[in-house]
Each structure stands twice: as structure tokens, then as C-alpha cells.
Coordinates of C-alpha atoms in Angstrom, one line a residue:
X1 CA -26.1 -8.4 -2.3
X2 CA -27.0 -5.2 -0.6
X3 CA -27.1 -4.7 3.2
X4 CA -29.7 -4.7 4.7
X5 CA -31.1 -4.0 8.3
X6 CA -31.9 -8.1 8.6
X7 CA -27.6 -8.5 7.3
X8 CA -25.0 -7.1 8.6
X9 CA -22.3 -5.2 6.7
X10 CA -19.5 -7.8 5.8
X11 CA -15.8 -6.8 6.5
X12 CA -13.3 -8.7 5.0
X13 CA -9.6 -9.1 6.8
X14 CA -6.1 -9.9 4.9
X15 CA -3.5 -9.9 7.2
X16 CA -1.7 -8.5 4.4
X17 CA -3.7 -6.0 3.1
X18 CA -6.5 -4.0 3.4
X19 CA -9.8 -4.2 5.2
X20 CA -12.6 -4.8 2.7
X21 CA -15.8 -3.6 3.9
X22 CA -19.2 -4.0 1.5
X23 CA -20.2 -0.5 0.5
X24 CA -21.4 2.8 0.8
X25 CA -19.4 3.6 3.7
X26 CA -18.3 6.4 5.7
X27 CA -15.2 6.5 7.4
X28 CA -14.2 8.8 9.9
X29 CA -10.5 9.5 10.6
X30 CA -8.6 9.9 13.6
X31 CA -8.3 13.7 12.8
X32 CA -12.2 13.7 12.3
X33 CA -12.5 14.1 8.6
X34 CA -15.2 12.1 6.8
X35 CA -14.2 10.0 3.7
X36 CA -17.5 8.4 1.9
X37 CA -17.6 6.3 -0.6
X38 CA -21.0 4.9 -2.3
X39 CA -18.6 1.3 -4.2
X40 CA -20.2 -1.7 -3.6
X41 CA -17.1 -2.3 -2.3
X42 CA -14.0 -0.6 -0.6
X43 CA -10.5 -1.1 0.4
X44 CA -9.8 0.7 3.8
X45 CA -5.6 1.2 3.8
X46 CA -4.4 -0.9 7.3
X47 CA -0.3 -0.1 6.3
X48 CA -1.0 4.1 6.2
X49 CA 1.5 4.1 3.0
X50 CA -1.7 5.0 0.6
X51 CA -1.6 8.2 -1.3
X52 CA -5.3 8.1 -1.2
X53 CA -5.7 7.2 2.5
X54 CA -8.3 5.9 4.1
X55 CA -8.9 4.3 0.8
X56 CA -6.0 1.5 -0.7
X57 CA -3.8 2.1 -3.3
X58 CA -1.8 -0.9 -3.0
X59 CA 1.0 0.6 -1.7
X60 CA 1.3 -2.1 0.8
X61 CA 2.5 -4.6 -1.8
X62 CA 5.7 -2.4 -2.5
X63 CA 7.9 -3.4 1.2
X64 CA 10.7 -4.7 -1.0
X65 CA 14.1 -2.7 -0.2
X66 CA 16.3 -1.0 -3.1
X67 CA 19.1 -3.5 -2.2
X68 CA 17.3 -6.9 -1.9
X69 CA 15.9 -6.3 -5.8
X70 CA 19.2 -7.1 -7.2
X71 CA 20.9 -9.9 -6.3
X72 CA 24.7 -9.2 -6.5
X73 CA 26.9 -11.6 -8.8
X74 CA 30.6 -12.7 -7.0
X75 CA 31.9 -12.8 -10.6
X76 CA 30.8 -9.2 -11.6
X77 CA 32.5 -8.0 -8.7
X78 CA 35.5 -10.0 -9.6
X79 CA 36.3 -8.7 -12.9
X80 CA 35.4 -4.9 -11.3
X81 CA 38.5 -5.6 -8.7
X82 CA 40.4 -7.1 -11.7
X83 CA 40.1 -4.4 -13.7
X84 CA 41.3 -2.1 -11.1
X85 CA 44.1 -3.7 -10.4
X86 CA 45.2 -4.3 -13.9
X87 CA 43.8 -1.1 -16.1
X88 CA 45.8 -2.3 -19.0
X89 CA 43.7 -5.5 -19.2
X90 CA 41.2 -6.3 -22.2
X91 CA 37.7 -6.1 -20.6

């Protein structure tokens, strides 16, 4: 449905992601440059991690750290500092 002066533009907040505002807009940036956009609908970046900013890219989904991807196995590490002990040993 299109806006209209009798229905006000809807914005759309997730607390994890961005704003989403019915279309065209124009946004203004804190530096003064004007991004427009004539979509139906947009996603306005609230993180400031979007290579396309003020528009999202998704690049709030990817918070994950390096080490936190790959759970470490006791038992892996085990035969690493068995190994190094014993060099001789079959692996």
C-alpha cells in the first residue's frame, strides 16, 4: 500500500537489525549527504557495519568471533601433546 498524506509512512524496528521504513525515502546523513531510494521498501543499517551504509547489507548477522566458530576437541589436543612428546609414535 502506498503512503499517502491520510497514512503515515510505516517504520518497522528489530532490535536486531535494521530499521525498515516503506519507501521512496531519502535519508540524510550525519555528514549531510543524501541517499534516496525509490524501493517500496528499505533497510536503513542501525549496526554502521554495512558496506553500503545507510542502506543494510546484513552485515549485522556476522558478530560471531574467529574463535567461538570452532569448538576445540580435548582429544585432538591430546594426541598433538602426545605426539610431541613421543615423535617416534605411529599417528
Amino acid at each position: 500500500m502506498q503512503n499517502s498524506p491520510e497514512r503515515p509512512r510505516r517504520v518497522t524496528v528489530d532490535r536486531d537489525g535494521p530499521l525498515l521504513v516503506e519507501g521512496p525515502v531519502e535519508v540524510v546523513g550525519d555528514d549531510g549527504t543524501v541517499s534516496v531510494s525509490s524501493r517500496f521498501t528499505v533497510a536503513i543499517c542501525t549496526c554502521r557495519r554495512s558496506r553500503t551504509y545507510p542502506w543494510c547489507d546484513t552485515s549485522h548477522r556476522r558478530r560471531v568471533k574467529q574463535h567461538e566458530d570452532k569448538p576445540t576437541r580435548p582429544e585432538a589436543e591430546n594426541q598433538n601433546e602426545n605426539q610431541d612428546q613421543n615423535p617416534e609414535a605411529p599417528s
